[in-house]
């Protein structure tokens, strides 16, 4: 004999609580989607601006090369000095293009999450000393009491140092000092590696943007100079963030700038 099914009674309060909980979750998800959408729009705008800057930077050397080639093939009677000058211009501008294209490729590759880094434990003071003794023209300031280990990709770390040193050397006046230093954070969780120059410094309004890939270096330390893509510092930022670290820039007291990379580190007490 079939049993009569009993009606299921729901507590109004429990049902109301469930609806309120679902509403709250829906609002949270909507807020997250809106934030993600804003982030994507910002990234798209940033990429568009970067491509516009790069198009400008590519066009300038290409125009110079085309002009030099047209000059060489114009049929005019050119002296050996004229020919040498045009070829020197072509060589210089070709080098500029190669450098820019290499930086573009490297930045896009680094931003690809599938691009693996070769992380390993590095003795930070020994690594910096080896870099210093490789012939780089700078002063080294690392305490003998510093015992720090980084978990990093050595090749990528060299790229960071090369870019920061190259940036400092580009703007520091001849005969001034460039210093490579390292110091632990106050809570002993990270190592701050800094490159300090004695150049003209950077306008305060540009300090927050200087590592952005849409930033152009001419508006900072060299007003009126040829526009640069600024990809070198964007590469520094990307590599650093892939290591779980941060980058910063500040003006030194007096004159010059301090570019710093802060990376997670382990310390041994001496």
PDB file of N, CA, C and O in Angstrom, residues 172-227:
ATOM      1  N   UNK A 172      73.909  59.888 -16.298  1.00  0.00           N
ATOM      2  CA  UNK A 172      74.867  60.447 -15.340  1.00  0.00           C
ATOM      3  C   UNK A 172      75.960  61.220 -16.076  1.00  0.00           C
ATOM      4  O   UNK A 172      76.493  60.742 -17.084  1.00  0.00           O
ATOM      5  N   UNK A 173      76.302  62.396 -15.613  1.00  0.00           N
ATOM      6  CA  UNK A 173      77.372  63.173 -16.256  1.00  0.00           C
ATOM      7  C   UNK A 173      78.702  62.419 -16.206  1.00  0.00           C
ATOM      8  O   UNK A 173      78.951  61.608 -15.301  1.00  0.00           O
ATOM      9  N   UNK A 174      79.552  62.680 -17.181  1.00  0.00           N
ATOM     10  CA  UNK A 174      80.868  62.034 -17.238  1.00  0.00           C
ATOM     11  C   UNK A 174      81.664  62.349 -15.977  1.00  0.00           C
ATOM     12  O   UNK A 174      81.658  63.479 -15.478  1.00  0.00           O
ATOM     13  N   UNK A 175      82.334  61.317 -15.445  1.00  0.00           N
ATOM     14  CA  UNK A 175      83.167  61.496 -14.269  1.00  0.00           C
ATOM     15  C   UNK A 175      82.434  61.354 -12.953  1.00  0.00           C
ATOM     16  O   UNK A 175      83.068  61.404 -11.895  1.00  0.00           O
ATOM     17  N   UNK A 176      81.109  61.171 -12.988  1.00  0.00           N
ATOM     18  CA  UNK A 176      80.359  60.987 -11.747  1.00  0.00           C
ATOM     19  C   UNK A 176      80.284  59.505 -11.386  1.00  0.00           C
ATOM     20  O   UNK A 176      80.612  58.636 -12.187  1.00  0.00           O
ATOM     21  N   UNK A 177      79.814  59.234 -10.189  1.00  0.00           N
ATOM     22  CA  UNK A 177      79.846  57.883  -9.645  1.00  0.00           C
ATOM     23  C   UNK A 177      78.494  57.190  -9.774  1.00  0.00           C
ATOM     24  O   UNK A 177      77.452  57.797  -9.579  1.00  0.00           O
ATOM     25  N   UNK A 178      78.548  55.894 -10.113  1.00  0.00           N
ATOM     26  CA  UNK A 178      77.364  55.039 -10.111  1.00  0.00           C
ATOM     27  C   UNK A 178      77.613  53.939  -9.087  1.00  0.00           C
ATOM     28  O   UNK A 178      78.652  53.271  -9.125  1.00  0.00           O
ATOM     29  N   UNK A 179      76.682  53.767  -8.157  1.00  0.00           N
ATOM     30  CA  UNK A 179      76.889  52.833  -7.049  1.00  0.00           C
ATOM     31  C   UNK A 179      75.856  51.711  -7.076  1.00  0.00           C
ATOM     32  O   UNK A 179      74.655  51.960  -7.191  1.00  0.00           O
ATOM     33  N   UNK A 180      76.353  50.486  -6.964  1.00  0.00           N
ATOM     34  CA  UNK A 180      75.502  49.307  -6.819  1.00  0.00           C
ATOM     35  C   UNK A 180      75.554  48.888  -5.352  1.00  0.00           C
ATOM     36  O   UNK A 180      76.628  48.640  -4.813  1.00  0.00           O
ATOM     37  N   UNK A 181      74.402  48.829  -4.687  1.00  0.00           N
ATOM     38  CA  UNK A 181      74.374  48.511  -3.258  1.00  0.00           C
ATOM     39  C   UNK A 181      73.277  47.494  -2.962  1.00  0.00           C
ATOM     40  O   UNK A 181      72.378  47.269  -3.770  1.00  0.00           O
ATOM     41  N   UNK A 182      73.368  46.890  -1.788  1.00  0.00           N
ATOM     42  CA  UNK A 182      72.363  45.921  -1.351  1.00  0.00           C
ATOM     43  C   UNK A 182      72.226  46.016   0.160  1.00  0.00           C
ATOM     44  O   UNK A 182      73.218  46.156   0.883  1.00  0.00           O
ATOM     45  N   UNK A 183      70.984  45.931   0.635  1.00  0.00           N
ATOM     46  CA  UNK A 183      70.721  46.008   2.074  1.00  0.00           C
ATOM     47  C   UNK A 183      69.436  45.253   2.389  1.00  0.00           C
ATOM     48  O   UNK A 183      68.514  45.226   1.567  1.00  0.00           O
ATOM     49  N   UNK A 184      69.365  44.631   3.566  1.00  0.00           N
ATOM     50  CA  UNK A 184      68.149  43.894   3.939  1.00  0.00           C
ATOM     51  C   UNK A 184      67.028  44.826   4.355  1.00  0.00           C
ATOM     52  O   UNK A 184      67.269  45.968   4.773  1.00  0.00           O
ATOM     53  N   UNK A 185      65.793  44.343   4.235  1.00  0.00           N
ATOM     54  CA  UNK A 185      64.653  45.103   4.733  1.00  0.00           C
ATOM     55  C   UNK A 185      64.652  45.050   6.261  1.00  0.00           C
ATOM     56  O   UNK A 185      65.329  44.213   6.872  1.00  0.00           O
ATOM     57  N   UNK A 186      63.885  45.937   6.876  1.00  0.00           N
ATOM     58  CA  UNK A 186      63.860  46.012   8.337  1.00  0.00           C
ATOM     59  C   UNK A 186      63.360  44.719   8.966  1.00  0.00           C
ATOM     60  O   UNK A 186      63.824  44.319  10.042  1.00  0.00           O
ATOM     61  N   UNK A 187      62.435  44.031   8.296  1.00  0.00           N
ATOM     62  CA  UNK A 187      61.885  42.798   8.865  1.00  0.00           C
ATOM     63  C   UNK A 187      62.621  41.543   8.385  1.00  0.00           C
ATOM     64  O   UNK A 187      62.201  40.419   8.666  1.00  0.00           O
ATOM     65  N   UNK A 188      63.715  41.756   7.655  1.00  0.00           N
ATOM     66  CA  UNK A 188      64.553  40.645   7.171  1.00  0.00           C
ATOM     67  C   UNK A 188      63.775  39.621   6.335  1.00  0.00           C
ATOM     68  O   UNK A 188      63.956  38.411   6.457  1.00  0.00           O
ATOM     69  N   UNK A 189      62.908  40.138   5.471  1.00  0.00           N
ATOM     70  CA  UNK A 189      62.181  39.251   4.558  1.00  0.00           C
ATOM     71  C   UNK A 189      62.565  39.479   3.103  1.00  0.00           C
ATOM     72  O   UNK A 189      62.224  38.668   2.243  1.00  0.00           O
ATOM     73  N   UNK A 190      63.272  40.570   2.836  1.00  0.00           N
ATOM     74  CA  UNK A 190      63.620  40.882   1.450  1.00  0.00           C
ATOM     75  C   UNK A 190      64.943  41.638   1.383  1.00  0.00           C
ATOM     76  O   UNK A 190      65.412  42.206   2.372  1.00  0.00           O
ATOM     77  N   UNK A 191      65.525  41.612   0.187  1.00  0.00           N
ATOM     78  CA  UNK A 191      66.793  42.303  -0.076  1.00  0.00           C
ATOM     79  C   UNK A 191      66.538  43.416  -1.076  1.00  0.00           C
ATOM     80  O   UNK A 191      65.926  43.191  -2.131  1.00  0.00           O
ATOM     81  N   UNK A 192      67.030  44.609  -0.747  1.00  0.00           N
ATOM     82  CA  UNK A 192      66.870  45.749  -1.646  1.00  0.00           C
ATOM     83  C   UNK A 192      68.193  45.987  -2.378  1.00  0.00           C
ATOM     84  O   UNK A 192      69.207  46.292  -1.752  1.00  0.00           O
ATOM     85  N   UNK A 193      68.150  45.835  -3.691  1.00  0.00           N
ATOM     86  CA  UNK A 193      69.316  46.068  -4.549  1.00  0.00           C
ATOM     87  C   UNK A 193      69.097  47.391  -5.265  1.00  0.00           C
ATOM     88  O   UNK A 193      68.072  47.583  -5.928  1.00  0.00           O
ATOM     89  N   UNK A 194      70.052  48.311  -5.137  1.00  0.00           N
ATOM     90  CA  UNK A 194      69.857  49.657  -5.667  1.00  0.00           C
ATOM     91  C   UNK A 194      71.010  50.077  -6.576  1.00  0.00           C
ATOM     92  O   UNK A 194      72.156  49.694  -6.357  1.00  0.00           O
ATOM     93  N   UNK A 195      70.661  50.873  -7.572  1.00  0.00           N
ATOM     94  CA  UNK A 195      71.648  51.522  -8.441  1.00  0.00           C
ATOM     95  C   UNK A 195      71.433  53.026  -8.293  1.00  0.00           C
ATOM     96  O   UNK A 195      70.352  53.539  -8.601  1.00  0.00           O
ATOM     97  N   UNK A 196      72.468  53.708  -7.811  1.00  0.00           N
ATOM     98  CA  UNK A 196      72.375  55.145  -7.547  1.00  0.00           C
ATOM     99  C   UNK A 196      73.296  55.910  -8.486  1.00  0.00           C
ATOM    100  O   UNK A 196      74.467  55.543  -8.645  1.00  0.00           O
ATOM    101  N   UNK A 197      72.766  56.933  -9.122  1.00  0.00           N
ATOM    102  CA  UNK A 197      73.594  57.757 -10.009  1.00  0.00           C
ATOM    103  C   UNK A 197      73.606  59.192  -9.509  1.00  0.00           C
ATOM    104  O   UNK A 197      72.889  59.549  -8.572  1.00  0.00           O
ATOM    105  N   UNK A 198      74.439  60.016 -10.129  1.00  0.00           N
ATOM    106  CA  UNK A 198      74.559  61.421  -9.756  1.00  0.00           C
ATOM    107  C   UNK A 198      74.092  62.317 -10.899  1.00  0.00           C
ATOM    108  O   UNK A 198      74.617  63.404 -11.110  1.00  0.00           O
ATOM    109  N   UNK A 199      73.078  61.827 -11.619  1.00  0.00           N
ATOM    110  CA  UNK A 199      72.544  62.572 -12.747  1.00  0.00           C
ATOM    111  C   UNK A 199      71.583  63.665 -12.328  1.00  0.00           C
ATOM    112  O   UNK A 199      71.511  64.048 -11.157  1.00  0.00           O
ATOM    113  N   UNK A 200      70.780  64.157 -13.275  1.00  0.00           N
ATOM    114  CA  UNK A 200      69.881  65.282 -12.999  1.00  0.00           C
ATOM    115  C   UNK A 200      68.649  64.931 -12.201  1.00  0.00           C
ATOM    116  O   UNK A 200      67.884  65.814 -11.824  1.00  0.00           O
ATOM    117  N   UNK A 201      68.423  63.647 -11.919  1.00  0.00           N
ATOM    118  CA  UNK A 201      67.223  63.261 -11.185  1.00  0.00           C
ATOM    119  C   UNK A 201      66.008  63.198 -12.089  1.00  0.00           C
ATOM    120  O   UNK A 201      66.090  63.423 -13.299  1.00  0.00           O
ATOM    121  N   UNK A 202      64.875  62.900 -11.496  1.00  0.00           N
ATOM    122  CA  UNK A 202      63.634  62.719 -12.245  1.00  0.00           C
ATOM    123  C   UNK A 202      62.560  63.607 -11.638  1.00  0.00           C
ATOM    124  O   UNK A 202      62.420  63.662 -10.412  1.00  0.00           O
ATOM    125  N   UNK A 203      61.787  64.302 -12.453  1.00  0.00           N
ATOM    126  CA  UNK A 203      60.708  65.142 -11.905  1.00  0.00           C
ATOM    127  C   UNK A 203      59.784  64.321 -11.011  1.00  0.00           C
ATOM    128  O   UNK A 203      59.420  63.195 -11.359  1.00  0.00           O
ATOM    129  N   UNK A 204      59.397  64.850  -9.861  1.00  0.00           N
ATOM    130  CA  UNK A 204      58.563  64.087  -8.916  1.00  0.00           C
ATOM    131  C   UNK A 204      57.291  63.521  -9.538  1.00  0.00           C
ATOM    132  O   UNK A 204      56.858  62.421  -9.202  1.00  0.00           O
ATOM    133  N   UNK A 205      56.696  64.264 -10.476  1.00  0.00           N
ATOM    134  CA  UNK A 205      55.444  63.795 -11.076  1.00  0.00           C
ATOM    135  C   UNK A 205      55.650  62.580 -11.982  1.00  0.00           C
ATOM    136  O   UNK A 205      54.686  61.899 -12.357  1.00  0.00           O
ATOM    137  N   UNK A 206      56.911  62.291 -12.334  1.00  0.00           N
ATOM    138  CA  UNK A 206      57.188  61.157 -13.217  1.00  0.00           C
ATOM    139  C   UNK A 206      57.627  59.907 -12.465  1.00  0.00           C
ATOM    140  O   UNK A 206      57.701  58.824 -13.061  1.00  0.00           O
ATOM    141  N   UNK A 207      57.938  60.039 -11.177  1.00  0.00           N
ATOM    142  CA  UNK A 207      58.493  58.915 -10.427  1.00  0.00           C
ATOM    143  C   UNK A 207      57.559  57.708 -10.405  1.00  0.00           C
ATOM    144  O   UNK A 207      58.002  56.569 -10.475  1.00  0.00           O
ATOM    145  N   UNK A 208      56.243  57.951 -10.320  1.00  0.00           N
ATOM    146  CA  UNK A 208      55.285  56.842 -10.204  1.00  0.00           C
ATOM    147  C   UNK A 208      55.100  56.116 -11.526  1.00  0.00           C
ATOM    148  O   UNK A 208      54.644  54.980 -11.557  1.00  0.00           O
ATOM    149  N   UNK A 209      55.449  56.780 -12.651  1.00  0.00           N
ATOM    150  CA  UNK A 209      55.139  56.210 -13.967  1.00  0.00           C
ATOM    151  C   UNK A 209      56.355  55.686 -14.712  1.00  0.00           C
ATOM    152  O   UNK A 209      56.215  55.120 -15.796  1.00  0.00           O
ATOM    153  N   UNK A 210      57.535  55.876 -14.145  1.00  0.00           N
ATOM    154  CA  UNK A 210      58.734  55.643 -14.934  1.00  0.00           C
ATOM    155  C   UNK A 210      58.940  54.180 -15.323  1.00  0.00           C
ATOM    156  O   UNK A 210      59.617  53.878 -16.303  1.00  0.00           O
ATOM    157  N   UNK A 211      58.333  53.243 -14.590  1.00  0.00           N
ATOM    158  CA  UNK A 211      58.465  51.836 -14.926  1.00  0.00           C
ATOM    159  C   UNK A 211      57.331  51.336 -15.828  1.00  0.00           C
ATOM    160  O   UNK A 211      57.325  50.174 -16.212  1.00  0.00           O
ATOM    161  N   UNK A 212      56.377  52.210 -16.148  1.00  0.00           N
ATOM    162  CA  UNK A 212      55.289  51.814 -17.036  1.00  0.00           C
ATOM    163  C   UNK A 212      55.802  51.641 -18.456  1.00  0.00           C
ATOM    164  O   UNK A 212      56.638  52.417 -18.929  1.00  0.00           O
ATOM    165  N   UNK A 213      55.267  50.671 -19.161  1.00  0.00           N
ATOM    166  CA  UNK A 213      55.744  50.413 -20.520  1.00  0.00           C
ATOM    167  C   UNK A 213      55.281  51.472 -21.503  1.00  0.00           C
ATOM    168  O   UNK A 213      55.771  51.522 -22.633  1.00  0.00           O
ATOM    169  N   UNK A 214      54.325  52.342 -21.106  1.00  0.00           N
ATOM    170  CA  UNK A 214      53.894  53.429 -21.979  1.00  0.00           C
ATOM    171  C   UNK A 214      54.673  54.717 -21.716  1.00  0.00           C
ATOM    172  O   UNK A 214      54.462  55.719 -22.392  1.00  0.00           O
ATOM    173  N   UNK A 215      55.585  54.669 -20.745  1.00  0.00           N
ATOM    174  CA  UNK A 215      56.322  55.880 -20.364  1.00  0.00           C
ATOM    175  C   UNK A 215      57.464  56.124 -21.337  1.00  0.00           C
ATOM    176  O   UNK A 215      58.141  55.190 -21.782  1.00  0.00           O
ATOM    177  N   UNK A 216      57.698  57.387 -21.686  1.00  0.00           N
ATOM    178  CA  UNK A 216      58.816  57.737 -22.556  1.00  0.00           C
ATOM    179  C   UNK A 216      59.848  58.517 -21.769  1.00  0.00           C
ATOM    180  O   UNK A 216      59.524  59.497 -21.100  1.00  0.00           O
ATOM    181  N   UNK A 217      61.092  58.091 -21.865  1.00  0.00           N
ATOM    182  CA  UNK A 217      62.126  58.635 -20.998  1.00  0.00           C
ATOM    183  C   UNK A 217      62.452  60.088 -21.290  1.00  0.00           C
ATOM    184  O   UNK A 217      62.979  60.784 -20.447  1.00  0.00           O
ATOM    185  N   UNK A 218      62.154  60.576 -22.476  1.00  0.00           N
ATOM    186  CA  UNK A 218      62.548  61.941 -22.814  1.00  0.00           C
ATOM    187  C   UNK A 218      61.847  62.979 -21.951  1.00  0.00           C
ATOM    188  O   UNK A 218      62.356  64.075 -21.775  1.00  0.00           O
ATOM    189  N   UNK A 219      60.670  62.629 -21.428  1.00  0.00           N
ATOM    190  CA  UNK A 219      59.939  63.612 -20.637  1.00  0.00           C
ATOM    191  C   UNK A 219      60.449  63.713 -19.208  1.00  0.00           C
ATOM    192  O   UNK A 219      59.971  64.519 -18.442  1.00  0.00           O
ATOM    193  N   UNK A 220      61.414  62.892 -18.849  1.00  0.00           N
ATOM    194  CA  UNK A 220      61.901  62.911 -17.478  1.00  0.00           C
ATOM    195  C   UNK A 220      63.244  63.613 -17.366  1.00  0.00           C
ATOM    196  O   UNK A 220      63.326  64.792 -17.080  1.00  0.00           O
ATOM    197  N   UNK A 221      64.319  62.872 -17.638  1.00  0.00           N
ATOM    198  CA  UNK A 221      65.637  63.425 -17.343  1.00  0.00           C
ATOM    199  C   UNK A 221      66.241  64.196 -18.511  1.00  0.00           C
ATOM    200  O   UNK A 221      67.212  64.905 -18.334  1.00  0.00           O
ATOM    201  N   UNK A 222      65.678  64.045 -19.691  1.00  0.00           N
ATOM    202  CA  UNK A 222      66.277  64.711 -20.850  1.00  0.00           C
ATOM    203  C   UNK A 222      65.210  65.412 -21.681  1.00  0.00           C
ATOM    204  O   UNK A 222      64.932  65.017 -22.802  1.00  0.00           O
ATOM    205  N   UNK A 223      64.576  66.462 -21.150  1.00  0.00           N
ATOM    206  CA  UNK A 223      63.561  67.174 -21.920  1.00  0.00           C
ATOM    207  C   UNK A 223      64.126  67.671 -23.244  1.00  0.00           C
ATOM    208  O   UNK A 223      65.247  68.175 -23.310  1.00  0.00           O
ATOM    209  N   UNK A 224      63.351  67.526 -24.298  1.00  0.00           N
ATOM    210  CA  UNK A 224      63.784  68.000 -25.604  1.00  0.00           C
ATOM    211  C   UNK A 224      64.620  67.014 -26.365  1.00  0.00           C
ATOM    212  O   UNK A 224      64.961  67.236 -27.525  1.00  0.00           O
ATOM    213  N   UNK A 225      64.996  65.903 -25.761  1.00  0.00           N
ATOM    214  CA  UNK A 225      65.801  64.918 -26.477  1.00  0.00           C
ATOM    215  C   UNK A 225      64.899  64.020 -27.292  1.00  0.00           C
ATOM    216  O   UNK A 225      63.684  64.082 -27.217  1.00  0.00           O
ATOM    217  N   UNK A 226      65.518  63.127 -28.072  1.00  0.00           N
ATOM    218  CA  UNK A 226      64.737  62.182 -28.865  1.00  0.00           C
ATOM    219  C   UNK A 226      63.938  61.274 -27.941  1.00  0.00           C
ATOM    220  O   UNK A 226      64.411  60.852 -26.904  1.00  0.00           O
ATOM    221  N   UNK A 227      62.708  60.995 -28.334  1.00  0.00           N
ATOM    222  CA  UNK A 227      61.852  60.151 -27.513  1.00  0.00           C
ATOM    223  C   UNK A 227      62.392  58.735 -27.449  1.00  0.00           C
ATOM    224  O   UNK A 227      62.812  58.171 -28.442  1.00  0.00           O
TER     225      UNK A 227
END
